[in-house]
Amino acid sequence: MHKDSQQTICVVGLGYIGLPTAAIFASRGMQVIGVDTNPKVLEAIADGSFHYVEPDLDMLVQASVSSGNLKIQASPQKADVFLIAVPTPVSHDHEVDLSCLDSAIVSVAPFLQKGNLIIIESTVPVGTTEKLSALLATLRQDLQFPHKRAQEQQQKFDIHIAFCPERVLPGQMLKELVGNDRVIGGITKACAEIAQSCYAIFVRGQIKLTDARTAEMCKLAENAFRDVNIAFANELSMVAAKHDIRINELIELANCHPRVNILQPGCGVGGHCIAVDPWFLINTAPQESHLMRAARQVNTDKAQWVLSKAMQATEQIRKIRREESQQKNQQPTEQDIQQIQVACLGITYKADVDDLRESPALEIVEQLAKDTNLQISVVEPNIQALPRSLEKKNISLKPLKEALDQSDLVLVLVDHAEFKNHNYKSVGTQALIDTQGIWN
Ligand code: SAJ
């Protein structure tokens, strides 16, 4: 497959991964049909106003749409390649929900023709790609699907199917889409090879071929690896706090060792990938995955730990107020003692993105706001308005300086560039809890 052959690719799911992937194929001269069942997503793309912020993505999408290479519509049509990038979330009890993926597969089934390639980019439990092939075989009995041929590695099937996990980092998607190495897992070797020729259209990194099951587990292993390593940093930060040791200095010193590379502790792990994907492995091998389960627990507990530190700090402020007023023989009202201004810096799931999904910072602010004697100023340079869960009387969105000047307690929850660039000086007796170690 080569761009000169004017292949058509139908990308199903125009979210965080599907949209940039569709746009990049279009920018390389492919005819791209972008499909999303959500009319709001289609409208937003048509308007050039996206449902999320990603550097340079708007320009790339607009250029692809105006060149005619990217067409956006609500349902699939015939194509040479079908690329599926729909969400595969987990429920509150950590069960994986593959209903969007199944629907996407069902929606492309009527349009399949001999010689087509189907690529699955959605993160899935091990074995899913083969199951989808079996599902398609029941829907299109006129076509031969590769799962029956995988053992013999025979070439005699009509549709190629491969699992090609995405690896891009939100905030750096376009750079990483092109530059990152890719792992491609074919149900058969032929499936992997044809998918490789498709990705070679825009990928400049290396493309490594394997079988579908290994590629599925590889994606899960990458995110679980990061979760476990962040959990170590988070656990260390709580142990260091007990010993009154500055965690940032400790990590900097430990990382001087040539074989040590401790990650950054924070207020927990958020986003829709690292906090979610380990469950795809834990659920399917619960007896064998103690470490990954413990890491999930540590990272979840970290947000509660930060919350309890913030609550302790507010109690401390109230205690000091009472003591000071006694010393000065003043009689402030209980209202004066209780009312505390808290500046919460950052509510997104990580630095310099507008994404609030699974955000531990947001969860902390939501919990904190339950104490109605706290007046909370949220500073979040990446959003225009507070999310509905923070639309409460005691919470407002404020610029950094104003929030800092008014606060008794400052809580740094996300290391946004604006905060890192700010020369912080505490105001009066202001207390600081800096989960990112940017100001202490
Ligand atoms: N975090 C820390 N300490 C760190 C690094 C991150 O607390 O040292 C926190 C962040 O604040 C955030 C969370 O972890 O809350 C995840 O952030 P991230 O930047 O590590 O990762 P994501 O979720 O934005 O993207 C990850 C990436 N996976 C890996 O790095 C292994 C990305 O490459 C994947 O494509 C993406 O998941 C995905 O879609 O699976």
Tab-separated table of C-alpha atoms and ligand atoms in Angstrom:
chain	number	residue	atom	x	y	z
A	1	MET	CA	0.000	0.000	0.000
A	2	HIS	CA	1.361	3.406	-0.934
A	3	LYS	CA	-0.055	6.907	-0.934
A	4	ASP	CA	0.294	7.100	-4.735
A	5	SER	CA	-2.258	4.337	-5.076
A	6	GLN	CA	-4.984	6.775	-3.808
A	7	GLN	CA	-6.253	4.377	-1.185
A	8	THR	CA	-9.348	5.221	0.805
A	9	ILE	CA	-9.317	4.850	4.578
A	10	CYS	CA	-12.421	4.985	6.744
A	11	VAL	CA	-11.573	6.077	10.314
A	12	VAL	CA	-14.336	5.178	12.771
A	13	GLY	CA	-14.257	7.279	15.969
A	14	LEU	CA	-12.998	10.875	15.731
A	15	GLY	CA	-11.845	11.331	19.304
A	16	TYR	CA	-8.417	11.904	20.780
A	17	ILE	CA	-6.749	9.337	18.536
A	18	GLY	CA	-9.045	8.935	15.528
A	19	LEU	CA	-9.143	12.613	14.566
A	20	PRO	CA	-5.383	13.283	14.479
A	21	THR	CA	-4.807	9.937	12.739
A	22	ALA	CA	-7.462	10.723	10.111
A	23	ALA	CA	-5.982	14.181	9.550
A	24	ILE	CA	-2.452	12.888	9.201
A	25	PHE	CA	-3.454	10.233	6.633
A	26	ALA	CA	-5.322	12.972	4.731
A	27	SER	CA	-2.275	15.240	4.872
A	28	ARG	CA	-0.282	12.467	3.181
A	29	GLY	CA	-2.685	12.312	0.223
A	30	MET	CA	-5.004	9.487	1.328
A	31	GLN	CA	-8.745	9.842	0.792
A	32	VAL	CA	-10.058	9.737	4.351
A	33	ILE	CA	-13.659	9.207	5.470
A	34	GLY	CA	-13.914	10.279	9.114
A	35	VAL	CA	-16.891	8.723	10.890
A	36	ASP	CA	-18.395	9.596	14.257
A	37	THR	CA	-21.850	8.784	15.532
A	38	ASN	CA	-21.923	11.834	17.827
A	39	PRO	CA	-23.455	14.775	15.894
A	40	LYS	CA	-21.792	17.256	18.277
A	41	VAL	CA	-18.356	15.917	17.343
A	42	LEU	CA	-19.182	16.197	13.633
A	43	GLU	CA	-20.464	19.764	14.075
A	44	ALA	CA	-17.408	20.779	16.090
A	45	ILE	CA	-15.035	19.434	13.430
A	46	ALA	CA	-17.018	21.112	10.636
A	47	ASP	CA	-16.822	24.435	12.567
A	48	GLY	CA	-13.133	23.991	13.228
A	49	SER	CA	-13.909	24.202	16.961
A	50	PHE	CA	-12.771	20.941	18.487
A	51	HIS	CA	-14.080	19.134	21.448
A	52	TYR	CA	-10.522	19.143	22.875
A	53	VAL	CA	-7.331	21.168	22.603
A	54	GLU	CA	-4.188	19.765	20.984
A	55	PRO	CA	-1.369	21.931	19.573
A	56	ASP	CA	-1.584	22.422	15.768
A	57	LEU	CA	-4.350	19.821	15.356
A	58	ASP	CA	-6.925	22.446	14.338
A	59	MET	CA	-4.726	23.656	11.479
A	60	LEU	CA	-4.060	20.126	10.241
A	61	VAL	CA	-7.750	19.167	10.333
A	62	GLN	CA	-8.850	22.382	8.620
A	63	ALA	CA	-6.239	21.925	5.870
A	64	SER	CA	-7.315	18.288	5.362
A	65	VAL	CA	-11.011	19.204	5.184
A	66	SER	CA	-10.444	22.114	2.784
A	67	SER	CA	-8.188	20.012	0.516
A	68	GLY	CA	-11.102	17.570	0.176
A	69	ASN	CA	-8.978	14.665	1.439
A	70	LEU	CA	-10.861	14.416	4.761
A	71	LYS	CA	-14.626	13.993	4.636
A	72	ILE	CA	-16.587	13.790	7.861
A	73	GLN	CA	-19.822	11.814	8.108
A	74	ALA	CA	-22.065	9.894	10.494
A	75	SER	CA	-21.724	6.385	9.050
A	76	PRO	CA	-19.071	4.318	7.252
A	77	GLN	CA	-18.853	3.605	3.533
A	78	LYS	CA	-16.789	1.305	1.310
A	79	ALA	CA	-13.027	1.804	1.666
A	80	ASP	CA	-9.713	-0.050	1.326
A	81	VAL	CA	-8.834	0.291	4.999
A	82	PHE	CA	-11.054	0.593	8.084
A	83	LEU	CA	-9.373	2.020	11.168
A	84	ILE	CA	-11.307	1.733	14.437
A	85	ALA	CA	-10.439	4.173	17.237
A	86	VAL	CA	-13.455	4.218	19.556
A	87	PRO	CA	-13.403	4.362	23.374
A	88	THR	CA	-13.106	1.181	25.457
A	89	PRO	CA	-13.771	2.502	28.974
A	90	VAL	CA	-13.870	0.645	32.280
A	91	SER	CA	-16.799	0.912	34.686
A	92	HIS	CA	-16.559	1.920	38.367
A	93	ASP	CA	-16.039	-1.718	39.290
A	94	HIS	CA	-13.216	-1.894	36.704
A	95	GLU	CA	-15.060	-3.998	34.123
A	96	VAL	CA	-14.068	-3.272	30.518
A	97	ASP	CA	-16.871	-2.015	28.274
A	98	LEU	CA	-16.349	-3.070	24.648
A	99	SER	CA	-19.816	-2.055	23.435
A	100	CYS	CA	-18.569	0.909	21.322
A	101	LEU	CA	-15.976	-1.316	19.680
A	102	ASP	CA	-18.523	-4.031	18.907
A	103	SER	CA	-20.902	-1.413	17.456
A	104	ALA	CA	-18.122	0.053	15.309
A	105	ILE	CA	-17.286	-3.404	13.946
A	106	VAL	CA	-20.949	-4.123	13.246
A	107	SER	CA	-21.236	-0.744	11.475
A	108	VAL	CA	-18.383	-1.463	9.029
A	109	ALA	CA	-19.351	-5.100	8.344
A	110	PRO	CA	-21.797	-4.359	5.485
A	111	PHE	CA	-19.130	-2.339	3.629
A	112	LEU	CA	-16.331	-4.917	3.685
A	113	GLN	CA	-14.939	-6.181	0.401
A	114	LYS	CA	-12.260	-8.764	-0.457
A	115	GLY	CA	-8.763	-7.374	0.127
A	116	ASN	CA	-9.773	-4.892	2.854
A	117	LEU	CA	-7.628	-4.220	5.893
A	118	ILE	CA	-9.184	-3.595	9.332
A	119	ILE	CA	-7.027	-1.890	11.943
A	120	ILE	CA	-8.003	-1.787	15.621
A	121	GLU	CA	-6.356	1.087	17.531
A	122	SER	CA	-8.672	1.102	20.575
A	123	THR	CA	-7.028	-0.361	23.691
A	124	VAL	CA	-8.421	-3.848	24.303
A	125	PRO	CA	-8.005	-6.921	26.525
A	126	VAL	CA	-5.755	-9.676	25.159
A	127	GLY	CA	-7.546	-11.809	22.554
A	128	THR	CA	-10.084	-9.162	21.476
A	129	THR	CA	-8.821	-8.724	17.894
A	130	GLU	CA	-9.323	-12.427	17.175
A	131	LYS	CA	-12.786	-12.257	18.775
A	132	LEU	CA	-13.707	-9.317	16.527
A	133	SER	CA	-12.610	-11.348	13.513
A	134	ALA	CA	-14.900	-14.157	14.676
A	135	LEU	CA	-17.747	-11.653	15.167
A	136	LEU	CA	-17.281	-10.373	11.608
A	137	ALA	CA	-17.304	-13.950	10.295
A	138	THR	CA	-20.808	-14.375	11.679
A	139	LEU	CA	-21.940	-11.095	10.092
A	140	ARG	CA	-20.337	-11.668	6.687
A	141	GLN	CA	-20.508	-15.348	5.899
A	142	ASP	CA	-19.601	-14.580	2.266
A	143	LEU	CA	-16.047	-13.568	3.321
A	144	GLN	CA	-13.112	-15.500	4.858
A	145	PHE	CA	-11.638	-13.948	8.028
A	146	PRO	CA	-8.130	-14.532	9.330
A	147	HIS	CA	-8.764	-15.894	12.861
A	148	LYS	CA	-9.396	-19.353	11.423
A	149	ARG	CA	-6.144	-19.191	9.493
A	150	ALA	CA	-3.936	-17.778	12.275
A	151	GLN	CA	-2.565	-21.167	13.393
A	152	GLU	CA	-1.622	-22.289	9.898
A	153	GLN	CA	-0.479	-18.761	8.894
A	154	GLN	CA	-2.221	-19.384	5.582
A	155	GLN	CA	-2.809	-16.523	3.191
A	156	LYS	CA	-6.236	-17.746	2.072
A	157	PHE	CA	-8.596	-15.229	3.620
A	158	ASP	CA	-10.359	-12.170	2.296
A	159	ILE	CA	-9.994	-9.580	5.056
A	160	HIS	CA	-6.769	-8.627	6.845
A	161	ILE	CA	-7.077	-7.643	10.510
A	162	ALA	CA	-4.382	-6.111	12.730
A	163	PHE	CA	-4.154	-4.517	16.166
A	164	CYS	CA	-2.021	-1.351	16.067
A	165	PRO	CA	-2.016	0.395	19.446
A	166	GLU	CA	-1.545	4.136	19.639
A	167	ARG	CA	1.212	5.528	21.817
A	168	VAL	CA	0.862	9.273	21.490
A	169	LEU	CA	1.119	11.571	24.475
A	170	PRO	CA	-1.706	14.119	24.761
A	171	GLY	CA	-0.122	17.543	24.292
A	172	GLN	CA	2.438	16.168	21.814
A	173	MET	CA	0.224	14.065	19.601
A	174	LEU	CA	1.176	15.207	16.123
A	175	LYS	CA	4.895	14.980	16.807
A	176	GLU	CA	4.580	11.550	18.422
A	177	LEU	CA	2.168	10.150	15.799
A	178	VAL	CA	4.884	10.558	13.202
A	179	GLY	CA	8.016	10.067	15.287
A	180	ASN	CA	7.163	7.204	17.675
A	181	ASP	CA	8.024	3.582	16.946
A	182	ARG	CA	4.900	1.466	16.376
A	183	VAL	CA	4.035	-2.098	17.271
A	184	ILE	CA	1.732	-3.831	14.797
A	185	GLY	CA	0.109	-7.140	15.650
A	186	GLY	CA	-1.479	-9.064	12.815
A	187	ILE	CA	-3.835	-11.978	13.319
A	188	THR	CA	-1.535	-13.544	10.700
A	189	LYS	CA	1.861	-12.439	9.438
A	190	ALA	CA	0.247	-11.239	6.205
A	191	CYS	CA	-2.174	-9.081	8.213
A	192	ALA	CA	0.762	-7.449	10.046
A	193	GLU	CA	2.676	-6.815	6.828
A	194	ILE	CA	-0.201	-5.123	5.041
A	195	ALA	CA	-0.916	-2.957	8.099
A	196	GLN	CA	2.771	-2.022	8.176
A	197	SER	CA	2.586	-0.705	4.625
A	198	CYS	CA	-0.391	1.426	5.655
A	199	TYR	CA	1.377	3.022	8.658
A	200	ALA	CA	4.561	3.507	6.619
A	201	ILE	CA	2.626	6.277	4.833
A	202	PHE	CA	3.237	8.647	7.772
A	203	VAL	CA	5.238	6.898	10.525
A	204	ARG	CA	8.919	7.861	10.621
A	205	GLY	CA	9.738	5.740	13.683
A	206	GLN	CA	10.431	2.015	13.424
A	207	ILE	CA	7.514	-0.336	12.833
A	208	LYS	CA	7.812	-3.654	14.658
A	209	LEU	CA	5.653	-6.591	13.637
A	210	THR	CA	4.196	-9.239	15.917
A	211	ASP	CA	0.971	-11.178	16.437
A	212	ALA	CA	-2.254	-9.483	17.571
A	213	ARG	CA	-2.256	-10.903	21.110
A	214	THR	CA	1.312	-9.759	21.844
A	215	ALA	CA	0.556	-6.280	20.497
A	216	GLU	CA	-2.592	-6.106	22.653
A	217	MET	CA	-0.633	-6.992	25.771
A	218	CYS	CA	2.258	-4.722	24.786
A	219	LYS	CA	-0.037	-1.678	24.842
A	220	LEU	CA	-1.377	-2.639	28.275
A	221	ALA	CA	2.109	-3.380	29.601
A	222	GLU	CA	3.365	0.086	28.575
A	223	ASN	CA	0.703	1.932	30.534
A	224	ALA	CA	0.836	-0.474	33.490
A	225	PHE	CA	4.631	0.019	33.611
A	226	ARG	CA	4.132	3.768	33.941
A	227	ASP	CA	1.396	3.365	36.548
A	228	VAL	CA	3.625	1.135	38.697
A	229	ASN	CA	6.547	3.551	38.406
A	230	ILE	CA	4.450	6.605	39.253
A	231	ALA	CA	3.037	4.653	42.213
A	232	PHE	CA	6.584	4.170	43.487
A	233	ALA	CA	7.200	7.942	43.295
A	234	ASN	CA	3.869	8.639	45.011
A	235	GLU	CA	4.540	6.122	47.776
A	236	LEU	CA	8.021	7.530	48.288
A	237	SER	CA	6.606	11.063	48.587
A	238	MET	CA	4.301	9.954	51.424
A	239	VAL	CA	7.134	8.127	53.222
A	240	ALA	CA	9.434	11.161	52.778
A	241	ALA	CA	6.750	13.476	54.205
A	242	LYS	CA	6.634	11.305	57.340
A	243	HIS	CA	10.375	11.837	57.765
A	244	ASP	CA	10.093	15.539	56.905
A	245	ILE	CA	12.323	15.084	53.881
A	246	ARG	CA	11.880	17.158	50.698
A	247	ILE	CA	10.853	14.646	48.048
A	248	ASN	CA	12.117	16.642	45.084
A	249	GLU	CA	15.611	16.927	46.488
A	250	LEU	CA	15.544	13.233	47.402
A	251	ILE	CA	14.528	12.187	43.875
A	252	GLU	CA	17.067	14.480	42.264
A	253	LEU	CA	19.820	12.957	44.378
A	254	ALA	CA	18.683	9.356	43.892
A	255	ASN	CA	18.434	9.913	40.136
A	256	CYS	CA	22.162	10.762	40.032
A	257	HIS	CA	22.664	7.005	40.250
A	258	PRO	CA	23.216	5.694	36.719
A	259	ARG	CA	20.542	3.015	37.020
A	260	VAL	CA	17.884	4.908	39.000
A	261	ASN	CA	15.170	7.009	37.357
A	262	ILE	CA	12.377	7.805	39.796
A	263	LEU	CA	9.374	9.564	38.237
A	264	GLN	CA	7.558	12.614	39.612
A	265	PRO	CA	5.054	12.237	42.419
A	266	GLY	CA	1.845	14.210	42.011
A	267	CYS	CA	-1.668	14.315	43.400
A	268	GLY	CA	-2.576	10.953	41.832
A	269	VAL	CA	-2.746	9.480	38.349
A	270	GLY	CA	-5.407	10.680	35.971
A	271	GLY	CA	-6.433	10.526	32.335
A	272	HIS	CA	-8.215	7.809	30.473
A	273	CYS	CA	-5.207	5.553	29.868
A	274	ILE	CA	-2.752	5.001	32.697
A	275	ALA	CA	-5.408	4.999	35.420
A	276	VAL	CA	-7.546	2.602	33.364
A	277	ASP	CA	-5.465	0.221	31.248
A	278	PRO	CA	-3.859	-1.771	34.092
A	279	TRP	CA	-7.365	-3.115	34.846
A	280	PHE	CA	-7.405	-4.810	31.429
A	281	LEU	CA	-4.521	-6.953	32.700
A	282	ILE	CA	-5.499	-7.256	36.367
A	283	ASN	CA	-9.030	-8.447	35.537
A	284	THR	CA	-7.853	-11.237	33.283
A	285	ALA	CA	-5.099	-12.521	35.637
A	286	PRO	CA	-6.070	-11.419	39.173
A	287	GLN	CA	-3.903	-13.991	40.951
A	288	GLU	CA	-0.806	-12.991	39.009
A	289	SER	CA	-1.067	-9.196	39.121
A	290	HIS	CA	-0.549	-8.153	42.764
A	291	LEU	CA	1.939	-5.409	41.957
A	292	MET	CA	-0.244	-3.724	39.335
A	293	ARG	CA	-3.252	-3.846	41.675
A	294	ALA	CA	-1.223	-2.380	44.539
A	295	ALA	CA	0.089	0.382	42.259
A	296	ARG	CA	-3.480	1.324	41.291
A	297	GLN	CA	-4.350	1.502	44.991
A	298	VAL	CA	-1.314	3.664	45.851
A	299	ASN	CA	-2.090	6.104	43.038
A	300	THR	CA	-5.742	6.330	44.059
A	301	ASP	CA	-4.823	6.727	47.728
A	302	LYS	CA	-2.442	9.570	46.897
A	303	ALA	CA	-5.358	11.872	46.034
A	304	GLN	CA	-6.965	11.073	49.407
A	305	TRP	CA	-3.655	11.714	51.148
A	306	VAL	CA	-3.378	15.160	49.516
A	307	LEU	CA	-6.972	15.885	50.505
A	308	SER	CA	-6.284	14.946	54.116
A	309	LYS	CA	-3.166	17.185	54.119
A	310	ALA	CA	-5.297	20.061	52.853
A	311	MET	CA	-7.922	19.434	55.545
A	312	GLN	CA	-5.202	19.311	58.227
A	313	ALA	CA	-3.804	22.616	56.917
A	314	THR	CA	-7.205	24.306	57.151
A	315	GLU	CA	-7.642	23.040	60.721
A	316	GLN	CA	-4.179	24.343	61.557
A	317	ILE	CA	-5.065	27.781	60.160
A	318	ARG	CA	-8.227	27.829	62.306
A	319	LYS	CA	-6.260	26.761	65.381
A	320	ILE	CA	-3.679	29.535	64.861
A	321	ARG	CA	-6.463	32.107	64.413
A	322	ARG	CA	-8.036	31.065	67.699
A	323	GLU	CA	-4.697	31.199	69.551
A	324	GLU	CA	-3.769	34.577	68.063
A	325	SER	CA	-7.100	36.125	68.909
A	326	GLN	CA	-6.812	34.841	72.478
A	327	GLN	CA	-3.325	36.330	72.794
A	328	LYS	CA	-4.563	39.663	71.466
A	329	ASN	CA	-7.671	39.473	73.623
A	330	GLN	CA	-9.846	39.771	70.563
A	331	GLN	CA	-13.161	38.064	70.165
A	332	PRO	CA	-13.579	37.187	66.492
A	333	THR	CA	-16.805	35.498	65.432
A	334	GLU	CA	-16.697	31.757	64.756
A	335	GLN	CA	-17.513	32.743	61.169
A	336	ASP	CA	-14.225	34.737	60.958
A	337	ILE	CA	-12.279	31.770	62.297
A	338	GLN	CA	-13.904	29.219	60.034
A	339	GLN	CA	-13.806	31.154	56.733
A	340	ILE	CA	-10.686	30.167	54.798
A	341	GLN	CA	-9.670	31.171	51.286
A	342	VAL	CA	-8.032	28.301	49.384
A	343	ALA	CA	-6.353	28.688	45.988
A	344	CYS	CA	-6.411	25.380	44.067
A	345	LEU	CA	-3.954	25.504	41.203
A	346	GLY	CA	-4.892	23.192	38.344
A	347	ILE	CA	-7.782	20.789	37.917
A	348	THR	CA	-6.871	19.006	34.652
A	349	TYR	CA	-5.458	15.469	34.735
A	350	LYS	CA	-1.956	16.694	33.869
A	351	ALA	CA	0.031	19.767	32.878
A	352	ASP	CA	-0.934	22.000	29.950
A	353	VAL	CA	-3.927	20.059	28.643
A	354	ASP	CA	-7.647	20.893	28.954
A	355	ASP	CA	-8.629	17.298	29.737
A	356	LEU	CA	-10.498	16.716	33.011
A	357	ARG	CA	-11.110	12.975	32.612
A	358	GLU	CA	-10.255	10.904	35.689
A	359	SER	CA	-8.497	13.976	37.085
A	360	PRO	CA	-7.330	13.483	40.689
A	361	ALA	CA	-6.936	17.269	41.033
A	362	LEU	CA	-10.593	17.780	40.145
A	363	GLU	CA	-11.612	15.064	42.590
A	364	ILE	CA	-9.618	16.753	45.365
A	365	VAL	CA	-11.270	20.137	44.724
A	366	GLU	CA	-14.725	18.520	44.605
A	367	GLN	CA	-14.116	16.882	47.983
A	368	LEU	CA	-12.624	20.034	49.484
A	369	ALA	CA	-15.657	22.083	48.417
A	370	LYS	CA	-17.845	19.980	50.680
A	371	ASP	CA	-16.487	22.098	53.542
A	372	THR	CA	-18.699	25.099	52.824
A	373	ASN	CA	-16.602	27.345	55.075
A	374	LEU	CA	-13.870	27.215	52.488
A	375	GLN	CA	-13.906	29.839	49.741
A	376	ILE	CA	-12.162	28.090	46.865
A	377	SER	CA	-10.475	29.886	43.976
A	378	VAL	CA	-9.671	27.524	41.123
A	379	VAL	CA	-6.861	28.618	38.810
A	380	GLU	CA	-7.001	26.664	35.578
A	381	PRO	CA	-5.501	28.423	32.554
A	382	ASN	CA	-6.643	25.687	30.151
A	383	ILE	CA	-10.412	25.982	30.614
A	384	GLN	CA	-12.908	28.824	30.072
A	385	ALA	CA	-15.507	27.816	32.662
A	386	LEU	CA	-15.710	25.573	35.700
A	387	PRO	CA	-17.070	22.059	35.121
A	388	ARG	CA	-20.587	21.434	36.401
A	389	SER	CA	-19.332	19.463	39.431
A	390	LEU	CA	-17.635	22.669	40.682
A	391	GLU	CA	-20.554	25.010	40.042
A	392	LYS	CA	-21.055	25.761	43.724
A	393	LYS	CA	-21.429	28.960	45.723
A	394	ASN	CA	-18.062	28.594	47.420
A	395	ILE	CA	-16.015	28.038	44.220
A	396	SER	CA	-14.901	30.500	41.545
A	397	LEU	CA	-12.452	30.468	38.625
A	398	LYS	CA	-9.787	33.151	39.033
A	399	PRO	CA	-6.517	34.342	37.487
A	400	LEU	CA	-3.372	33.138	39.255
A	401	LYS	CA	-2.253	36.360	40.905
A	402	GLU	CA	-5.685	37.286	42.241
A	403	ALA	CA	-6.196	33.800	43.700
A	404	LEU	CA	-2.746	33.781	45.326
A	405	ASP	CA	-3.134	37.264	46.824
A	406	GLN	CA	-6.459	36.371	48.442
A	407	SER	CA	-5.639	32.917	49.789
A	408	ASP	CA	-4.806	31.555	53.240
A	409	LEU	CA	-3.859	28.187	51.746
A	410	VAL	CA	-2.354	27.440	48.334
A	411	LEU	CA	-2.726	23.958	46.912
A	412	VAL	CA	-0.619	23.217	43.819
A	413	LEU	CA	-2.284	20.262	42.117
A	414	VAL	CA	-1.011	20.417	38.510
A	415	ASP	CA	2.361	21.656	37.215
A	416	HIS	CA	1.054	23.901	34.420
A	417	ALA	CA	3.707	26.036	32.673
A	418	GLU	CA	2.063	29.236	33.959
A	419	PHE	CA	2.586	28.106	37.550
A	420	LYS	CA	6.157	26.928	36.969
A	421	ASN	CA	7.013	30.295	35.410
A	422	HIS	CA	5.509	32.244	38.302
A	423	ASN	CA	7.909	33.553	40.899
A	424	TYR	CA	5.970	32.454	43.978
A	425	LYS	CA	6.321	34.361	47.220
A	426	SER	CA	3.974	33.512	50.033
A	427	VAL	CA	1.683	36.275	51.233
A	428	GLY	CA	1.707	36.762	55.042
A	429	THR	CA	1.013	33.514	56.895
A	430	GLN	CA	-0.184	31.730	53.772
A	431	ALA	CA	0.243	27.940	53.878
A	432	LEU	CA	1.479	26.007	50.824
A	433	ILE	CA	0.872	22.386	49.842
A	434	ASP	CA	2.786	21.793	46.633
A	435	THR	CA	2.074	18.300	45.269
A	436	GLN	CA	4.202	19.005	42.202
A	437	GLY	CA	7.263	20.361	43.990
A	438	ILE	CA	7.416	23.452	41.769
A	439	TRP	CA	7.567	26.053	44.524
A	440	ASN	CA	9.218	24.185	47.379
B	1	SAJ	N1	2.181	11.501	36.177
B	1	SAJ	C1	2.783	11.580	37.416
B	1	SAJ	N2	4.145	11.503	37.487
B	1	SAJ	C2	4.916	11.354	36.372
B	1	SAJ	C3	4.291	11.259	35.114
B	1	SAJ	C4	2.920	11.330	35.043
B	1	SAJ	O1	2.119	11.726	38.442
B	1	SAJ	O2	6.143	11.308	36.517
B	1	SAJ	C5	0.717	11.561	36.103
B	1	SAJ	C6	0.187	12.730	35.267
B	1	SAJ	O3	0.077	13.904	36.023
B	1	SAJ	C7	-1.158	12.185	34.823
B	1	SAJ	C8	-0.901	10.694	34.651
B	1	SAJ	O4	0.261	10.411	35.404
B	1	SAJ	O5	-2.127	12.382	35.831
B	1	SAJ	C9	-0.700	10.216	33.230
B	1	SAJ	O6	0.064	11.158	32.501
B	1	SAJ	P1	1.154	10.745	31.407
B	1	SAJ	O7	1.631	12.002	30.794
B	1	SAJ	O8	2.172	9.852	31.995
B	1	SAJ	O9	0.360	9.821	30.372
B	1	SAJ	P2	-0.996	9.991	29.501
B	1	SAJ	O10	-2.090	9.272	30.245
B	1	SAJ	O11	-1.248	11.385	29.106
B	1	SAJ	O12	-0.602	9.142	28.191
B	1	SAJ	C10	-0.220	7.796	28.356
B	1	SAJ	C11	1.124	7.565	27.641
B	1	SAJ	N3	1.659	6.267	27.995
B	1	SAJ	C12	2.923	6.084	28.473
B	1	SAJ	O13	3.664	7.009	28.663
B	1	SAJ	C13	3.342	4.691	28.751
B	1	SAJ	C14	0.930	7.691	26.121
B	1	SAJ	O14	2.129	7.373	25.443
B	1	SAJ	C15	-0.194	6.740	25.674
B	1	SAJ	O15	-0.420	6.869	24.278
B	1	SAJ	C16	-1.460	7.138	26.403
B	1	SAJ	O16	-1.235	6.964	27.817
B	1	SAJ	C17	-2.587	6.241	25.926
B	1	SAJ	O17	-3.418	6.724	25.137
B	1	SAJ	O18	-2.600	5.065	26.277
